[in-house]
Structure formats: C-alpha cells, structure tokens
Short mmCIF file of N, CA, C and O in Angstrom, two decimals:
data_model
loop_
_atom_site.label_atom_id
_atom_site.label_comp_id
_atom_site.label_asym_id
_atom_site.label_seq_id
_atom_site.Cartn_x
_atom_site.Cartn_y
_atom_site.Cartn_z
N SER S 1235 224.83 -81.62 -93.84
CA SER S 1235 224.86 -80.59 -94.83
C SER S 1235 226.42 -80.31 -95.23
O SER S 1235 227.06 -80.01 -93.97
N ASP S 1236 226.83 -80.14 -96.55
CA ASP S 1236 227.98 -79.44 -96.48
C ASP S 1236 227.91 -78.02 -96.75
O ASP S 1236 229.33 -77.19 -96.99
N ARG S 1237 227.09 -77.23 -96.63
CA ARG S 1237 226.91 -75.94 -96.27
C ARG S 1237 227.23 -75.02 -97.68
O ARG S 1237 227.63 -73.99 -97.80
N VAL S 1238 227.04 -75.96 -98.88
CA VAL S 1238 227.70 -75.34 -99.96
C VAL S 1238 226.44 -75.48 -101.04
O VAL S 1238 225.74 -76.54 -101.15
N VAL S 1239 226.24 -74.36 -101.95
CA VAL S 1239 225.25 -74.31 -102.83
C VAL S 1239 225.94 -74.88 -104.09
O VAL S 1239 227.21 -74.36 -104.73
N LYS S 1240 225.31 -75.71 -104.53
CA LYS S 1240 225.50 -76.57 -106.05
C LYS S 1240 224.97 -76.29 -107.32
O LYS S 1240 223.65 -76.33 -107.28
N VAL S 1241 225.62 -75.65 -108.07
CA VAL S 1241 224.98 -75.14 -109.43
C VAL S 1241 225.17 -75.96 -110.52
O VAL S 1241 226.39 -76.16 -110.68
N HIS S 1242 224.32 -76.67 -111.04
CA HIS S 1242 224.35 -77.37 -112.56
C HIS S 1242 223.85 -76.80 -113.96
O HIS S 1242 222.84 -76.29 -113.34
N ASP S 1243 224.31 -77.32 -114.72
CA ASP S 1243 223.70 -76.98 -115.99
C ASP S 1243 222.97 -78.28 -116.12
O ASP S 1243 223.48 -79.24 -116.65
N LEU S 1244 221.46 -77.88 -116.37
CA LEU S 1244 220.50 -79.50 -116.61
C LEU S 1244 220.60 -79.31 -118.24
O LEU S 1244 219.67 -80.42 -118.48
N THR S 1245 220.88 -78.76 -118.96
CA THR S 1245 220.83 -78.47 -120.61
C THR S 1245 221.59 -79.61 -120.89
O THR S 1245 221.27 -79.59 -122.33
N THR S 1246 222.73 -80.18 -120.37
CA THR S 1246 223.66 -80.78 -121.03
C THR S 1246 223.24 -82.38 -120.60
O THR S 1246 222.71 -82.62 -119.38
N THR S 1247 223.67 -83.27 -121.25
CA THR S 1247 223.52 -84.64 -120.84
C THR S 1247 224.78 -85.48 -120.65
O THR S 1247 225.49 -85.38 -121.78
N PRO S 1248 225.34 -85.77 -119.62
CA PRO S 1248 224.64 -85.87 -118.34
C PRO S 1248 224.90 -84.07 -117.85
O PRO S 1248 225.35 -83.42 -118.35
N PRO S 1249 224.09 -83.82 -116.65
CA PRO S 1249 224.28 -82.40 -116.05
C PRO S 1249 225.49 -82.32 -115.80
O PRO S 1249 226.42 -82.98 -115.45
N THR S 1250 225.77 -80.96 -115.89
CA THR S 1250 227.28 -80.39 -115.73
C THR S 1250 227.39 -79.51 -114.78
O THR S 1250 226.35 -78.72 -114.46
N HIS S 1251 228.41 -80.12 -113.85
CA HIS S 1251 228.56 -79.14 -112.70
C HIS S 1251 228.88 -78.01 -112.97
O HIS S 1251 230.16 -77.80 -113.75
N VAL S 1252 228.38 -76.68 -112.55
CA VAL S 1252 228.86 -75.29 -112.97
C VAL S 1252 229.53 -74.67 -111.92
O VAL S 1252 230.77 -73.91 -112.44
N ALA S 1253 229.42 -74.85 -110.62
CA ALA S 1253 229.93 -73.92 -109.79
C ALA S 1253 229.32 -74.32 -108.12
O ALA S 1253 228.45 -74.92 -108.00
N ASP S 1254 230.38 -74.37 -107.40
CA ASP S 1254 230.14 -74.31 -105.78
C ASP S 1254 230.12 -73.10 -105.30
O ASP S 1254 231.15 -72.21 -105.47
N LEU S 1255 229.00 -72.63 -104.46
CA LEU S 1255 229.12 -71.38 -103.75
C LEU S 1255 229.10 -71.57 -102.24
O LEU S 1255 228.17 -72.20 -101.78
N TYR S 1256 230.20 -70.88 -101.65
CA TYR S 1256 230.52 -70.92 -100.60
C TYR S 1256 229.91 -69.79 -99.76
O TYR S 1256 229.79 -68.72 -100.24
N GLY S 1257 230.24 -69.75 -98.42
CA GLY S 1257 230.07 -68.58 -97.37
C GLY S 1257 228.95 -68.90 -96.33
O GLY S 1257 229.01 -68.29 -95.37
N HIS S 1258 228.34 -70.11 -96.38
CA HIS S 1258 227.26 -70.31 -94.99
C HIS S 1258 228.38 -71.33 -94.27
O HIS S 1258 229.07 -72.18 -94.53
N ALA S 1259 227.94 -70.99 -92.77
CA ALA S 1259 228.39 -71.70 -91.79
C ALA S 1259 227.58 -72.95 -91.24
O ALA S 1259 227.86 -73.55 -90.24
N GLY S 1260 226.39 -73.09 -91.88
CA GLY S 1260 225.43 -74.07 -91.41
C GLY S 1260 224.64 -74.76 -92.74
O GLY S 1260 224.90 -74.36 -93.56
N PRO S 1261 223.77 -75.67 -92.73
CA PRO S 1261 222.84 -76.07 -93.70
C PRO S 1261 222.12 -75.05 -94.30
O PRO S 1261 221.61 -74.18 -93.70
N VAL S 1262 222.44 -75.15 -95.47
CA VAL S 1262 221.63 -74.08 -96.27
C VAL S 1262 219.74 -74.90 -96.72
O VAL S 1262 219.66 -75.98 -97.12
N TRP S 1263 219.03 -74.16 -96.04
CA TRP S 1263 217.85 -74.51 -96.24
C TRP S 1263 216.85 -74.14 -97.73
O TRP S 1263 216.05 -74.54 -98.15
N ASP S 1264 217.18 -73.23 -98.26
CA ASP S 1264 216.67 -72.62 -99.27
C ASP S 1264 217.44 -71.82 -100.30
O ASP S 1264 218.18 -71.25 -99.86
N VAL S 1265 217.02 -72.08 -101.75
CA VAL S 1265 217.80 -71.05 -102.52
C VAL S 1265 216.54 -70.56 -103.72
O VAL S 1265 215.55 -71.21 -103.66
N ALA S 1266 217.05 -69.51 -103.94
CA ALA S 1266 215.76 -69.09 -104.96
C ALA S 1266 216.62 -68.06 -106.13
O ALA S 1266 217.55 -67.24 -105.84
N TRP S 1267 216.20 -68.37 -107.34
CA TRP S 1267 216.92 -67.35 -108.53
C TRP S 1267 215.78 -66.32 -108.58
O TRP S 1267 214.85 -66.33 -108.30
N ALA S 1268 216.66 -65.06 -108.82
CA ALA S 1268 215.89 -63.72 -109.47
C ALA S 1268 215.43 -64.03 -110.67
O ALA S 1268 215.75 -64.73 -111.29
N HIS S 1269 214.68 -62.97 -111.21
CA HIS S 1269 214.20 -62.98 -112.52
C HIS S 1269 215.29 -63.10 -113.56
O HIS S 1269 216.16 -61.97 -113.18
N PRO S 1270 215.17 -63.52 -114.50
CA PRO S 1270 216.47 -63.33 -115.48
C PRO S 1270 216.60 -61.95 -116.24
O PRO S 1270 218.09 -61.81 -116.53
N LYS S 1271 215.62 -61.15 -115.84
CA LYS S 1271 215.81 -59.73 -116.22
C LYS S 1271 216.92 -59.11 -115.45
O LYS S 1271 217.84 -58.19 -115.83
N PHE S 1272 217.65 -59.58 -114.39
CA PHE S 1272 218.02 -58.96 -113.26
C PHE S 1272 219.95 -59.93 -113.68
O PHE S 1272 220.71 -59.58 -112.98
N GLY S 1273 219.99 -60.69 -114.40
CA GLY S 1273 220.93 -61.48 -114.61
C GLY S 1273 220.84 -62.80 -113.83
O GLY S 1273 219.95 -63.00 -113.44
N ASN S 1274 221.98 -63.39 -113.76
CA ASN S 1274 222.08 -64.74 -113.25
C ASN S 1274 222.31 -64.29 -111.69
O ASN S 1274 223.40 -64.24 -111.12
N ILE S 1275 221.38 -64.24 -110.49
CA ILE S 1275 221.23 -63.77 -109.52
C ILE S 1275 220.84 -65.31 -108.50
O ILE S 1275 219.47 -65.24 -108.79
N LEU S 1276 221.27 -65.47 -107.37
CA LEU S 1276 220.84 -66.40 -106.53
C LEU S 1276 221.19 -66.17 -105.18
O LEU S 1276 222.12 -66.06 -105.22
N ALA S 1277 220.19 -66.32 -104.55
CA ALA S 1277 219.98 -66.02 -103.08
C ALA S 1277 220.12 -67.38 -102.16
O ALA S 1277 219.26 -68.38 -102.77
N SER S 1278 220.59 -67.55 -101.10
CA SER S 1278 220.73 -68.85 -100.40
C SER S 1278 220.41 -68.50 -99.14
O SER S 1278 220.83 -67.39 -98.52
N ALA S 1279 219.70 -69.23 -98.38
CA ALA S 1279 219.24 -69.12 -96.84
C ALA S 1279 219.71 -70.29 -95.91
O ALA S 1279 219.47 -71.52 -96.32
N SER S 1280 220.06 -70.06 -94.82
CA SER S 1280 220.63 -71.14 -94.10
C SER S 1280 220.26 -70.95 -92.64
O SER S 1280 220.18 -69.84 -92.05
N TYR S 1281 220.72 -72.18 -91.74
CA TYR S 1281 220.87 -72.22 -90.26
C TYR S 1281 221.73 -71.44 -89.67
O TYR S 1281 221.24 -71.01 -88.68
N ASP S 1282 222.62 -70.64 -90.63
CA ASP S 1282 223.57 -69.96 -90.17
C ASP S 1282 223.23 -68.42 -89.47
O ASP S 1282 223.97 -67.59 -89.30
N HIS S 1283 221.91 -68.10 -89.86
CA HIS S 1283 221.18 -66.89 -89.75
C HIS S 1283 221.54 -66.05 -90.99
O HIS S 1283 220.97 -64.63 -90.65
N LYS S 1284 222.24 -66.38 -91.91
CA LYS S 1284 222.29 -65.71 -92.94
C LYS S 1284 221.78 -65.92 -94.20
O LYS S 1284 221.32 -67.08 -94.52
N VAL S 1285 221.40 -64.60 -95.14
CA VAL S 1285 221.10 -65.08 -96.56
C VAL S 1285 222.31 -64.39 -97.01
O VAL S 1285 222.57 -62.89 -97.04
N ILE S 1286 222.56 -65.04 -98.24
CA ILE S 1286 223.74 -64.69 -99.10
C ILE S 1286 223.56 -64.71 -100.48
O ILE S 1286 222.57 -65.31 -100.99
N VAL S 1287 223.81 -63.55 -101.34
CA VAL S 1287 223.03 -63.31 -102.90
C VAL S 1287 224.53 -63.21 -103.67
O VAL S 1287 225.35 -62.63 -103.40
N HIS S 1288 224.30 -64.27 -104.86
CA HIS S 1288 225.41 -64.63 -105.62
C HIS S 1288 225.20 -64.22 -106.78
O HIS S 1288 223.95 -64.10 -106.99
N ARG S 1289 226.08 -63.52 -107.46
CA ARG S 1289 226.11 -63.21 -109.16
C ARG S 1289 226.91 -63.85 -109.84
O ARG S 1289 228.23 -64.11 -109.53
N GLU S 1290 226.26 -64.13 -111.11
CA GLU S 1290 227.27 -64.98 -112.09
C GLU S 1290 227.46 -63.87 -113.31
O GLU S 1290 226.59 -63.37 -113.95
N THR S 1291 228.73 -63.54 -113.25
CA THR S 1291 229.10 -62.62 -114.67
C THR S 1291 230.35 -63.39 -115.38
O THR S 1291 231.48 -63.67 -114.72
N GLU S 1292 230.00 -63.58 -116.42
CA GLU S 1292 230.87 -64.13 -117.58
C GLU S 1292 231.68 -65.67 -116.78
O GLU S 1292 232.54 -65.64 -116.86
N GLY S 1293 230.35 -66.35 -116.69
CA GLY S 1293 231.10 -67.65 -116.07
C GLY S 1293 231.77 -67.76 -114.46
O GLY S 1293 232.00 -68.90 -113.84
N HIS S 1294 231.80 -66.42 -113.80
CA HIS S 1294 232.38 -66.39 -112.63
C HIS S 1294 231.50 -66.00 -111.43
O HIS S 1294 230.69 -65.04 -111.81
N TRP S 1295 231.12 -66.99 -110.26
CA TRP S 1295 230.17 -66.25 -109.58
C TRP S 1295 230.78 -65.54 -108.27
O TRP S 1295 231.96 -66.16 -107.61
N THR S 1296 230.31 -64.54 -107.77
CA THR S 1296 230.70 -63.77 -106.45
C THR S 1296 229.53 -63.75 -105.73
O THR S 1296 228.25 -63.49 -106.05
N THR S 1297 230.02 -63.28 -104.23
CA THR S 1297 228.96 -62.93 -103.53
C THR S 1297 228.75 -61.39 -103.59
O THR S 1297 229.91 -60.78 -103.31
N VAL S 1298 227.90 -61.11 -103.72
CA VAL S 1298 227.42 -59.39 -103.84
C VAL S 1298 226.62 -58.97 -102.38
O VAL S 1298 226.64 -57.82 -102.55
N HIS S 1299 226.15 -59.76 -101.67
CA HIS S 1299 225.47 -59.41 -100.47
C HIS S 1299 225.45 -60.37 -99.32
O HIS S 1299 225.09 -61.70 -99.71
N SER S 1300 225.67 -60.12 -98.20
CA SER S 1300 225.43 -61.13 -97.23
C SER S 1300 224.33 -60.37 -96.05
O SER S 1300 225.04 -59.33 -95.55
N HIS S 1301 223.37 -60.87 -95.76
CA HIS S 1301 222.37 -60.40 -95.11
C HIS S 1301 222.44 -61.24 -93.92
O HIS S 1301 222.05 -62.20 -93.71
N ASN S 1302 222.66 -60.46 -92.54
CA ASN S 1302 223.04 -60.74 -91.29
C ASN S 1302 222.22 -60.44 -90.16
O ASN S 1302 222.73 -60.48 -89.06
N THR S 1303 220.97 -60.26 -90.32
CA THR S 1303 220.25 -59.46 -89.30
C THR S 1303 219.50 -60.47 -88.67
O THR S 1303 218.91 -59.83 -87.46
N HIS S 1304 219.14 -61.76 -88.86
CA HIS S 1304 218.39 -62.53 -88.19
C HIS S 1304 219.09 -63.04 -87.18
O HIS S 1304 220.33 -63.15 -87.07
N GLU S 1305 218.34 -63.35 -85.98
CA GLU S 1305 218.76 -64.02 -84.85
C GLU S 1305 218.64 -65.71 -84.69
O GLU S 1305 219.07 -66.07 -83.69
N SER S 1306 218.33 -65.94 -85.82
CA SER S 1306 217.69 -67.33 -85.78
C SER S 1306 218.04 -67.93 -87.09
O SER S 1306 218.09 -67.20 -88.14
N SER S 1307 217.77 -69.10 -87.63
CA SER S 1307 217.94 -70.01 -88.73
C SER S 1307 216.94 -69.08 -89.82
O SER S 1307 215.84 -68.68 -89.43
N VAL S 1308 217.18 -68.77 -91.00
CA VAL S 1308 216.44 -68.18 -91.96
C VAL S 1308 215.99 -69.57 -92.81
O VAL S 1308 217.10 -70.41 -93.54
N ASN S 1309 214.72 -69.65 -92.90
CA ASN S 1309 214.24 -70.89 -93.31
C ASN S 1309 213.88 -70.71 -94.79
O ASN S 1309 213.60 -71.72 -95.52
N SER S 1310 213.27 -69.44 -95.36
CA SER S 1310 212.63 -69.64 -96.62
C SER S 1310 213.09 -67.96 -97.25
O SER S 1310 213.10 -67.19 -96.36
N ILE S 1311 213.31 -68.05 -98.34
CA ILE S 1311 213.47 -67.10 -99.47
C ILE S 1311 212.61 -66.78 -100.54
O ILE S 1311 212.22 -67.96 -101.23
N SER S 1312 212.37 -65.67 -100.88
CA SER S 1312 211.48 -65.60 -102.09
C SER S 1312 211.85 -64.22 -102.86
O SER S 1312 211.59 -62.96 -102.20
N TRP S 1313 212.03 -64.21 -103.91
CA TRP S 1313 212.20 -62.76 -104.68
C TRP S 1313 210.88 -62.20 -104.97
O TRP S 1313 209.78 -63.10 -105.52
N ALA S 1314 210.66 -60.90 -104.99
CA ALA S 1314 209.25 -60.25 -105.65
C ALA S 1314 209.18 -60.41 -106.95
O ALA S 1314 209.95 -60.84 -107.91
N PRO S 1315 207.93 -60.39 -107.37
CA PRO S 1315 207.79 -60.25 -109.02
C PRO S 1315 208.54 -59.19 -109.69
O PRO S 1315 208.73 -57.98 -109.03
N VAL S 1316 209.16 -59.51 -110.80
CA VAL S 1316 209.78 -58.60 -111.48
C VAL S 1316 209.28 -57.19 -111.21
O VAL S 1316 210.02 -56.31 -111.56
N GLU S 1317 208.01 -56.70 -111.56
CA GLU S 1317 207.66 -55.36 -111.47
C GLU S 1317 207.68 -54.84 -110.25
O GLU S 1317 207.62 -53.45 -110.26
N TYR S 1318 208.26 -55.48 -109.36
CA TYR S 1318 208.74 -54.56 -108.24
C TYR S 1318 210.19 -54.50 -107.75
O TYR S 1318 210.29 -53.83 -106.94
N GLY S 1319 210.79 -55.09 -108.83
CA GLY S 1319 212.15 -54.73 -108.81
C GLY S 1319 213.16 -56.14 -107.94
O GLY S 1319 212.36 -56.97 -107.82
N LEU S 1320 214.41 -55.94 -107.86
CA LEU S 1320 214.82 -56.91 -107.34
C LEU S 1320 214.82 -56.76 -105.81
O LEU S 1320 215.92 -56.07 -105.08
N ARG S 1321 213.85 -57.30 -105.22
CA ARG S 1321 213.55 -57.28 -103.83
C ARG S 1321 213.46 -58.42 -103.47
O ARG S 1321 212.97 -59.47 -104.00
N LEU S 1322 213.87 -58.93 -102.35
CA LEU S 1322 214.02 -60.32 -101.44
C LEU S 1322 213.46 -60.32 -100.34
O LEU S 1322 213.86 -59.51 -99.36
N ALA S 1323 212.44 -61.34 -99.92
CA ALA S 1323 211.73 -61.32 -98.64
C ALA S 1323 212.57 -62.52 -97.82
O ALA S 1323 212.79 -63.70 -98.57
N CYS S 1324 212.88 -62.77 -96.63
CA CYS S 1324 213.52 -63.66 -95.56
C CYS S 1324 212.67 -63.84 -94.72
O CYS S 1324 212.41 -63.04 -93.95
N ALA S 1325 212.11 -65.38 -94.52
CA ALA S 1325 211.51 -65.52 -93.16
C ALA S 1325 212.54 -66.54 -92.33
O ALA S 1325 213.05 -67.24 -92.71
N SER S 1326 212.25 -65.90 -90.99
CA SER S 1326 213.32 -66.67 -90.20
C SER S 1326 212.39 -67.27 -88.87
O SER S 1326 211.44 -66.86 -88.64
N SER S 1327 213.35 -68.38 -88.44
CA SER S 1327 212.79 -69.02 -87.11
C SER S 1327 212.57 -67.83 -85.82
O SER S 1327 212.22 -68.17 -84.83
N ASP S 1328 213.22 -66.75 -85.98
CA ASP S 1328 213.31 -65.72 -84.94
C ASP S 1328 211.99 -64.97 -84.86
O ASP S 1328 211.77 -63.99 -84.30
N GLY S 1329 210.59 -65.44 -85.78
CA GLY S 1329 209.62 -64.69 -85.99
C GLY S 1329 209.53 -63.66 -86.72
O GLY S 1329 208.50 -62.66 -87.05
N ARG S 1330 210.56 -63.04 -87.32
CA ARG S 1330 210.76 -61.90 -88.34
C ARG S 1330 210.60 -62.12 -89.81
O ARG S 1330 211.38 -63.40 -90.23
N VAL S 1331 210.41 -61.24 -90.56
CA VAL S 1331 210.42 -61.38 -91.99
C VAL S 1331 211.10 -60.06 -92.56
O VAL S 1331 210.90 -58.87 -91.93
N SER S 1332 212.34 -59.91 -92.97
CA SER S 1332 213.31 -58.74 -93.55
C SER S 1332 212.95 -58.93 -95.14
O SER S 1332 212.93 -59.99 -95.74
#
C-alpha cells in the first residue's frame, strides 16, 4: 500500500482523479463517507493505529481530525446514521471500539 487515499470523480468519463489524501504511515484498510448533510467528509482507518478525518471545502481537502488512541491496527470505521449527528465508530485489532 502507498498509504494514500485517492479520491476520484466517477461522474466523468473517464473517471477524474480529484485528490490524494495523506497522513497515514501504514496501509489504509477502510474509508467511509459521512452523510452529505455534513459536507464532503471522508474518514480513513489504517494499520498505523490512526483514523484520519478529511474535509473538502471549495475543492481543497484538509485534515480536520486525527484519532490516535488505539494500540493496534484500526480495521473498520463507520459513520452513525444522520439522525445521531456526525459520529464515527472505529474498530481496532486491540479489541476496542472507539
């Protein structure tokens, strides 16, 4: 893995590369989009024990949060249903869910 999250626009033919999102030091295992109500927000989970939340504003992607509390690989992430707000669950090989 190159440790990069690649974002593409699939509404164009051929698909257009939009952005490369950096910040992980290990392979990225999972990505998850938040509900569109909250804007363009994408979370990524990695072998490096981190979850990174990225936000797109006017075509520019920034890291808005880095979650570093796990002691092992973060393997899965999922956003809560929209009625619960902008909440993210993270499951790790350390046996914890945050």
